[in-house]
Short mmCIF file of C-alpha atoms in Angstrom, two decimals:
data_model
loop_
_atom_site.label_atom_id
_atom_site.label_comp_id
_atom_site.label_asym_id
_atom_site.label_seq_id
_atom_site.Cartn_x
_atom_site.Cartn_y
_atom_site.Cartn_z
CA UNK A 452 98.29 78.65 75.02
CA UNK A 453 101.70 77.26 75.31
CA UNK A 454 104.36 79.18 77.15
CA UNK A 455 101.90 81.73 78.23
CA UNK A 456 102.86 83.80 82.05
CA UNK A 457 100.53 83.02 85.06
CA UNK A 458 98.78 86.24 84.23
CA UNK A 459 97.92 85.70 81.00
CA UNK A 460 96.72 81.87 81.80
CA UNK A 461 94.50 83.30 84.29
CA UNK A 462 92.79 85.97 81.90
CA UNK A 463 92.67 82.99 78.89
CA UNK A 464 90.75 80.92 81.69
CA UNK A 465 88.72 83.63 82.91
CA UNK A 466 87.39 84.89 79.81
CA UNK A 467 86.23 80.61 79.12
CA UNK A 468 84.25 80.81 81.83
CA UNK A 469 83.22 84.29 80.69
CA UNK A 470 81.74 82.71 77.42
CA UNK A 471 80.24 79.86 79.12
CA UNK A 472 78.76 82.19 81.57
CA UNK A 473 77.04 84.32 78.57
CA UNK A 474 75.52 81.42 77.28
CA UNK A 475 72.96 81.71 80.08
CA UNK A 476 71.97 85.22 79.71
CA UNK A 477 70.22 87.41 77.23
CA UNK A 478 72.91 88.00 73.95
CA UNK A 479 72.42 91.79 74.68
CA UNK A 480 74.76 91.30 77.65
CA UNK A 481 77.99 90.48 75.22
CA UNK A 482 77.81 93.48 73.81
CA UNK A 483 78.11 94.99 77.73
CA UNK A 484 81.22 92.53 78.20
CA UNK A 485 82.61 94.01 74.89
CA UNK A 486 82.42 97.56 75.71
CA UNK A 487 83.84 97.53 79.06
CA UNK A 488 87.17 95.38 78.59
CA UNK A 489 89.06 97.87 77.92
CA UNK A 490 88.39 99.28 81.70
CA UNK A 491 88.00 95.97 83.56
CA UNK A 492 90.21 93.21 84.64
CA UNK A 493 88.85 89.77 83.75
CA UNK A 494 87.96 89.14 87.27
CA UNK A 495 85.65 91.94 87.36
CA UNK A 496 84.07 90.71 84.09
CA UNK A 497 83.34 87.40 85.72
CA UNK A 498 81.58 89.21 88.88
CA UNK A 499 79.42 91.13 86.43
CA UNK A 500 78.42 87.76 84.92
CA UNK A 501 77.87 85.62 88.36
CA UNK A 502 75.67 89.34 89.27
CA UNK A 503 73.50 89.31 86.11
CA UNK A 504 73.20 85.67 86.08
CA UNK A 505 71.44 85.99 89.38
CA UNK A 506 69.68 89.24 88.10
CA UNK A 507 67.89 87.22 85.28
CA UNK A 508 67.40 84.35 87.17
CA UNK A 509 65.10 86.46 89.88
CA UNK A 510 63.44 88.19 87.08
CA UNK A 511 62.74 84.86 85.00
CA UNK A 512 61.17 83.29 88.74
CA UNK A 513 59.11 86.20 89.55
CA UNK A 514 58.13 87.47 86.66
CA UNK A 515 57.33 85.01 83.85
CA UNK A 516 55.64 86.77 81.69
CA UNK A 517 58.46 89.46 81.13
CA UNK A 518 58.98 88.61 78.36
CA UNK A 519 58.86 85.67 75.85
CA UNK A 520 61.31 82.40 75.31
CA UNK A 521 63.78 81.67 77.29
CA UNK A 522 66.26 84.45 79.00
CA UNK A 523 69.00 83.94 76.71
CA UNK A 524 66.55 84.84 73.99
CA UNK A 525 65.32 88.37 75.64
CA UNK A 526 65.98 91.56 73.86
CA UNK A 527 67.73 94.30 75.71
CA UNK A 528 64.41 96.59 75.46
CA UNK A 529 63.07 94.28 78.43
CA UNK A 530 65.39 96.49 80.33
CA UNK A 531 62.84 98.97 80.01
CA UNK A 532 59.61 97.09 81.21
CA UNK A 533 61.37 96.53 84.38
CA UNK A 534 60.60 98.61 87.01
CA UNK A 535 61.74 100.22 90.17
CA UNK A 536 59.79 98.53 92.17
CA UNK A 537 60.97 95.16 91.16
CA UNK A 538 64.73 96.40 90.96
CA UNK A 539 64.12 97.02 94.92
CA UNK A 540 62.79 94.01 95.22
CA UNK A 541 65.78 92.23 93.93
CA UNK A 542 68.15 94.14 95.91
CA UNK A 543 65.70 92.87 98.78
CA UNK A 544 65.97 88.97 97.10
CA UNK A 545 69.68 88.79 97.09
CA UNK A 546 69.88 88.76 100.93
CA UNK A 547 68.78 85.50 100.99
CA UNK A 548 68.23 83.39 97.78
CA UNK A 549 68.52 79.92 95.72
CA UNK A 550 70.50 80.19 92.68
CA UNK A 551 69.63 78.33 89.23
CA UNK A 552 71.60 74.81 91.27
CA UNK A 553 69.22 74.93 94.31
CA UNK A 554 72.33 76.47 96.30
CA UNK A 555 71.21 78.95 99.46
CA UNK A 556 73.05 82.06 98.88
CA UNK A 557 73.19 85.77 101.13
CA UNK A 558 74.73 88.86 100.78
CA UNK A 559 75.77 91.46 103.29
CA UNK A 560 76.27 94.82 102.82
CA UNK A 561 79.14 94.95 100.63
CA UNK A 562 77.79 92.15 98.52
CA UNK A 563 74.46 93.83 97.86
CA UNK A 564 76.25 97.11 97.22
CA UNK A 565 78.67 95.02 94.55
CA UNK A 566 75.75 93.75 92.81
CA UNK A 567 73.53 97.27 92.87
CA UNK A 568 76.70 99.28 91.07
CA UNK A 569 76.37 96.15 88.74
CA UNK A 570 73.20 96.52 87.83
CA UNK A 571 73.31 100.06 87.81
CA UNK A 572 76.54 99.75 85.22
CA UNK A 573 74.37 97.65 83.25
CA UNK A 574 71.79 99.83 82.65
CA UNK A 575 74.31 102.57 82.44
CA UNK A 576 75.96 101.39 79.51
CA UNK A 577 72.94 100.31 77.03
CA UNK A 578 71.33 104.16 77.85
CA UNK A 579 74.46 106.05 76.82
CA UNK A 580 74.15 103.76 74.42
CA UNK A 581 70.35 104.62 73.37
CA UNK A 582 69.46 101.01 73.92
CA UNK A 583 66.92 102.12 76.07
CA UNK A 584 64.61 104.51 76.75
CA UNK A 585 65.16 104.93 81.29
CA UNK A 586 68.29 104.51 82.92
CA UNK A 587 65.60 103.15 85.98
CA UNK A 588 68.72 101.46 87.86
CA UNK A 589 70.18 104.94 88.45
CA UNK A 590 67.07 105.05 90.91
CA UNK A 591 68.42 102.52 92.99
CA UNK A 592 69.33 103.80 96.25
CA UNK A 593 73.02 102.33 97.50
CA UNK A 594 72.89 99.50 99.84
CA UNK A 595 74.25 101.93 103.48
CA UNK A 596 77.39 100.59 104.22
CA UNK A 597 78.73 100.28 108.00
CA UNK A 598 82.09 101.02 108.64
CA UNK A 599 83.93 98.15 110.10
CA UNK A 600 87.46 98.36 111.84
CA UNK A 601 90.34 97.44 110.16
CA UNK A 602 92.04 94.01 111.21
CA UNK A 603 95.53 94.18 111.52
CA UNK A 604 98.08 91.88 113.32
CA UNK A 605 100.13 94.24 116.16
CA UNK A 606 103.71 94.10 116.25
CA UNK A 607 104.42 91.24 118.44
CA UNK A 608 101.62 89.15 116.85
CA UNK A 609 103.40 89.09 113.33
CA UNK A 610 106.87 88.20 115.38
CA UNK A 611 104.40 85.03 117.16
CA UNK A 612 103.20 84.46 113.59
CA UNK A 613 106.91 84.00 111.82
CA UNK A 614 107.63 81.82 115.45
CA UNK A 615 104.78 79.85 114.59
CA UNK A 616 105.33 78.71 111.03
CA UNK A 617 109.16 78.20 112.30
CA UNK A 618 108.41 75.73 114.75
CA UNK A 619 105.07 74.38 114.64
CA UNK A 620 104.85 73.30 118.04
CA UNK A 621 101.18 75.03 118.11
CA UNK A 622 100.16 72.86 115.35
CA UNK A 623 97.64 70.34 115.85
CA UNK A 624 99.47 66.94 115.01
CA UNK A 625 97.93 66.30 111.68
CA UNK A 626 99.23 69.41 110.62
CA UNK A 627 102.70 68.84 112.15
CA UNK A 628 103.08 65.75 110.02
CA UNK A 629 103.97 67.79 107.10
CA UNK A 630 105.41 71.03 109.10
CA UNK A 631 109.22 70.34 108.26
CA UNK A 632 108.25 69.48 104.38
CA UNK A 633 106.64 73.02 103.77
CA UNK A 634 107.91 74.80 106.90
CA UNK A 635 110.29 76.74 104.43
CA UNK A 636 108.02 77.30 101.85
CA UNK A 637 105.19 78.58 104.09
CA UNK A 638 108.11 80.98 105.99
CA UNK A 639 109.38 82.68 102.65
CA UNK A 640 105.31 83.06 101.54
CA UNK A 641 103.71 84.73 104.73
CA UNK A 642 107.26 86.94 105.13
CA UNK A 643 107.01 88.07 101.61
CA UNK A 644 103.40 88.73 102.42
CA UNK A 645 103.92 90.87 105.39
CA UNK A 646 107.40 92.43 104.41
CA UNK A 647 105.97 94.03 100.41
CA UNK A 648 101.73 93.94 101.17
CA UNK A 649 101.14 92.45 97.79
CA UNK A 650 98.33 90.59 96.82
CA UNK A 651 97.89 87.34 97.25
CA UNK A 652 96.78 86.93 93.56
CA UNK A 653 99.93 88.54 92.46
CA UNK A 654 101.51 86.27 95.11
CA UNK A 655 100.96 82.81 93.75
CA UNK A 656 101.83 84.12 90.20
CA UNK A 657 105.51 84.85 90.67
CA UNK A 658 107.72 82.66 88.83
CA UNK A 659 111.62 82.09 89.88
CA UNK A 660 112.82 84.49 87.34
CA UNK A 661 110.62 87.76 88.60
CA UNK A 662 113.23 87.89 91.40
CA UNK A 663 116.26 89.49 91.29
CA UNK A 664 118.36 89.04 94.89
CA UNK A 665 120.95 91.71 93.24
CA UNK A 666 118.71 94.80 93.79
CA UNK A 667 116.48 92.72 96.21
CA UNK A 668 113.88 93.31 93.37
CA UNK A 669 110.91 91.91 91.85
CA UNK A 670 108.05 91.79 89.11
CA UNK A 671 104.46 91.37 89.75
CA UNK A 672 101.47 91.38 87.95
CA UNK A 673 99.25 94.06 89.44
CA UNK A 674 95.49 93.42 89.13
CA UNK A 675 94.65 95.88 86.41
CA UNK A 676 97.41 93.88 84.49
CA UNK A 677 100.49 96.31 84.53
CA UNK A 678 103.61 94.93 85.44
CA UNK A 679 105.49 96.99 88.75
CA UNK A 680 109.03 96.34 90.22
CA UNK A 681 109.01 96.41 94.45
CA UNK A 682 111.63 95.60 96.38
CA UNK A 683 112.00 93.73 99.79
CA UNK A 684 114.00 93.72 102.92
CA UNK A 685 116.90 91.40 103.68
CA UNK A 686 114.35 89.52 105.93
CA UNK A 687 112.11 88.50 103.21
CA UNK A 688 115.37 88.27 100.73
CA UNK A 689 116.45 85.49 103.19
CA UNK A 690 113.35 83.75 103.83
CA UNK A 691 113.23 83.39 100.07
CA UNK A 692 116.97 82.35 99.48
CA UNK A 693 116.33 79.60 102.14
CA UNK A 694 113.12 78.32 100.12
CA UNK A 695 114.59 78.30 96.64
CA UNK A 696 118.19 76.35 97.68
CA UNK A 697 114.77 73.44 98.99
CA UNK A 698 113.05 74.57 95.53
CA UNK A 699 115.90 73.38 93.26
CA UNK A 700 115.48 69.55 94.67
CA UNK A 701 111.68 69.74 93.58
CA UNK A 702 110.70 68.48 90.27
CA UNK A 703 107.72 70.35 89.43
CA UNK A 704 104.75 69.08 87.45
CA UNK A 705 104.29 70.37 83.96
CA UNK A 706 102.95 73.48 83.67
CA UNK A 707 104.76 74.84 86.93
CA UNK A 708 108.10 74.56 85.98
CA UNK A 709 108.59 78.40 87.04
CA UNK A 710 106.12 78.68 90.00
CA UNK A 711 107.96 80.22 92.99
CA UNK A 712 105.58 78.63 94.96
CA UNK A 713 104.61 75.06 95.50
CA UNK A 714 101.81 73.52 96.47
CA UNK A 715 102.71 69.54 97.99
CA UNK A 716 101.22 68.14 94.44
CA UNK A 717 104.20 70.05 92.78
CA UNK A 718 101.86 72.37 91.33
CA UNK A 719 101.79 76.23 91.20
CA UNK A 720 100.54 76.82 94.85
CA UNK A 721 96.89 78.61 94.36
CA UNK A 722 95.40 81.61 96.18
CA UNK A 723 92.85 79.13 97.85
CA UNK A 724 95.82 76.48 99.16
CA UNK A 725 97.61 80.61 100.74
CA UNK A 726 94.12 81.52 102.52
CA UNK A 727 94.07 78.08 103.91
CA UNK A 728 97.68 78.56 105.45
CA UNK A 729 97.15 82.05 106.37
CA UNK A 730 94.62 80.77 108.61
CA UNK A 731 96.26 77.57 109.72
CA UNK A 732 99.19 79.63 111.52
CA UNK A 733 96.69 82.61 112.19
CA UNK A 734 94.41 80.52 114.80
CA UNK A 735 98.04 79.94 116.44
CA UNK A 736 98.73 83.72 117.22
CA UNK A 737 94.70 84.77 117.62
CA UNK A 738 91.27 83.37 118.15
CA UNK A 739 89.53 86.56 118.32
CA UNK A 740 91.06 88.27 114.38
CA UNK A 741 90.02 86.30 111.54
CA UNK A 742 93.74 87.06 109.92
CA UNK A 743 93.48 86.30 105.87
CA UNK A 744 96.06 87.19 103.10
CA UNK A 745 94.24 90.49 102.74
CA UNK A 746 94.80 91.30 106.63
CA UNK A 747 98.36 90.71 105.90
CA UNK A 748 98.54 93.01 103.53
CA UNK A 749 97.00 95.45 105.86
CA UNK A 750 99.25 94.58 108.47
CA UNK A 751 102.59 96.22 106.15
CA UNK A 752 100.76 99.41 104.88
CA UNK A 753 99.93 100.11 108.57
CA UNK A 754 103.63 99.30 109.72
CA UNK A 755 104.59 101.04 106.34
CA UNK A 756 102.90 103.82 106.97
CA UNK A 757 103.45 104.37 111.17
CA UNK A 758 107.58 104.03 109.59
CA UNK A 759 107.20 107.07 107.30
CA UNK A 760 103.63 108.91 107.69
CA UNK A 761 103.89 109.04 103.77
CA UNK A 762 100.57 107.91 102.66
CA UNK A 763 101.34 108.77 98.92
CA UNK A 764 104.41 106.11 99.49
CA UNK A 765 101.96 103.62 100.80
CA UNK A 766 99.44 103.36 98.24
CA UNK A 767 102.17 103.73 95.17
CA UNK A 768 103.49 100.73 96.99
CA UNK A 769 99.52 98.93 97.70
CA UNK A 770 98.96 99.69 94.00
CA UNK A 771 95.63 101.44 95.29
CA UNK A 772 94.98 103.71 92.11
CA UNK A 773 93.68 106.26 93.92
CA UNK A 774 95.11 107.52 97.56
CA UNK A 775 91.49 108.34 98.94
CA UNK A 776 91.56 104.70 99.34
CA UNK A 777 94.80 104.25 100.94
CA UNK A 778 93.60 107.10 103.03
CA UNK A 779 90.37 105.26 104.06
CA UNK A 780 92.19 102.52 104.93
CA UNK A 781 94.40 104.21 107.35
CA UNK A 782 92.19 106.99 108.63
CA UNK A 783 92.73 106.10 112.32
CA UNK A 784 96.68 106.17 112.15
CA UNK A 785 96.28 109.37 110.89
CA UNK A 786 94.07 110.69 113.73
CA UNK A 787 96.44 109.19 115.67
CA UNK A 788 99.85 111.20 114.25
CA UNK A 789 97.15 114.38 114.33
CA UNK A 790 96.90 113.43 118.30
CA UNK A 791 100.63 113.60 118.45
CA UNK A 792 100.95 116.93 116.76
CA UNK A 793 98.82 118.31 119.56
CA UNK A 794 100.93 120.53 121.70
CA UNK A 795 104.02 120.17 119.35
CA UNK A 796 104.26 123.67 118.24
CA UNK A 797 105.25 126.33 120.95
CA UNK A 798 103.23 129.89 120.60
CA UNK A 799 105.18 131.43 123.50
CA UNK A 800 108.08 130.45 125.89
CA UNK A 801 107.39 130.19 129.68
#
């Protein structure tokens, strides 16, 4: 699709693979696809199809005689000859399995929870839809999820971070070979990263013209597909101004003419080429934090938040669609401020 935005590339490629993907399961499942696009982003589509791909590929193993032909030939009533049983033991297969290639795979506990609410939308959808008879995965039993502890970078780590991409003396000296020929791109990414918290999906799709440095403004794709305006600091407005005047000597390769971002091929940087630098400069700062794009964007709505204790503020910003989530995220800050407010309020003077 000629002239199309990153965005829109990424939802033409996605729903490709979305139709290859299909091809391998039952034809029922296209009709699940259909009736949830409205509500999903493409990328969730695609996780649905990876999970069900693995669903019928356990059922097809252990139990051949299911039903007949080939799984992309099953009806959708075979939904209903499963049991619970054997739904529990899939949940108990995907901690350890080999796909259709031969591939060892696991899951933890937030993969097996991802792929039980997938299987449990599945089933979901084709009983409201009186496809079937039992809505059996509504049986299933959520995967118990531990909480972990948020990783953040501290104050002084994301000043040794910036340091670190600036002068690459902790580099090893294969990496230092092409320090000063990204040093300027990689500064403007990671402070844009840790100065606005977005994504590093929405990241790698910004093209030259979503900035404007007269409002210190700029448009990006949010993952449900809505377009937002945020705005940055003068230290991120900077970091970028000193990347683009290096930008405008690059001739990009077709395709990327507008990227923001570069990768060293001259192509539209990707969100695998950002994790990889994240980390690169990361291991520089800290051994013990396994620092990724995601912990950077944890890193602002915690400063964000310790700046103005308005979590409504943060998660507007975050795009989080629903503050419980912001709130999750920074549950212990708010103990914290509740700490502080201890003893604030006099009942009586001495």
């Amino acid at each position: 699709m000629q002239g199309a935005s990153y965005s829109d590339q990424v939802n033409i490629d996605n729903e490709k693979k979305l139709r290859r993907l299909c091809r391998e399961l039952p034809g029922f499942c296209k009709e699940f696809f259909r009736g949830i696009e409205p509500t999903t982003s493409s990328r969730t589509r695609i996780a649905y199809a990876y999970d069900l791909k693995i669903f019928f590929h356990f059922l097809e193993e252990e139990y051949p005689d299911l039903a007949e032909g080939p799984v992309n030939s099953w009806p959708v009533t075979v939904l209903d000859q499963i049991t619970l049983t054997q739904l529990e033991e899939y949940l108990d297969y995907i901690k350890l399995y080999e796909n259709a290639e031969n591939r060892v795979h696991s899951n933890e506990e937030r993969g097996r929870m991802r792929k039980t609410a997938s299987i449990r939308s599945f089933y979901k959808f084709f009983y409201r839809k009186q496809k079937i008879k039992n809505n059996t995965a509504s049986l299933l039993n959520m995967p118990k999820k531990h909480e972990q502890a948020i990783i953040r970078l501290e104050v002084d780590e994301i000043a040794r971070l910036l340091d670190a991409v600036e002068n690459g003396d902790k580099l090893t000296k294969s990496q230092q070979k092409y320090h000063n020929k990204t040093k300027n791109r990689d500064l403007a990414l990671l402070t844009l990263l840790l100065g606005t918290g977005i994504r590093v999906s929405e990241c790698v799709g910004l093209d030259i013209q979503d900035l404007d440095f007269d409002t210190n403004g700029m448009k990006i794709h949010r993952k449900g597909g809505t377009e937002v305006i945020l705005y940055f600091g003068d230290e991120v407005r900077e970091a970028l101004l000193n990347y683009l005047d290096e930008r405008e000597l690059i001739l990009p390769k077709e395709g990327s003419e507008d990227a923001l971002f570069l990768s060293m091929q001259r192509n539209r940087i990707s969100v695998r080429a950002v994790e990889n630098l994240v980390k690169k400069y990361a291991k520089t700062v800290t051994t013990l934090k396994n620092i990724t794009p995601h912990k950077l964007r944890s890193t602002y709505g915690t400063q964000l938040y310790r700046e103005t204790g308005d979590i409504y503020l943060v998660a507007d910003v975050l795009g989080h669609r629903d503050v419980n989530t912001t709130r999750k995220h920074y549950a212990a800050i708010e103990d914290e401020r509740r700490r502080r407010a201890a003893g604030k309020v006099k009942l009586r003077e001495k």
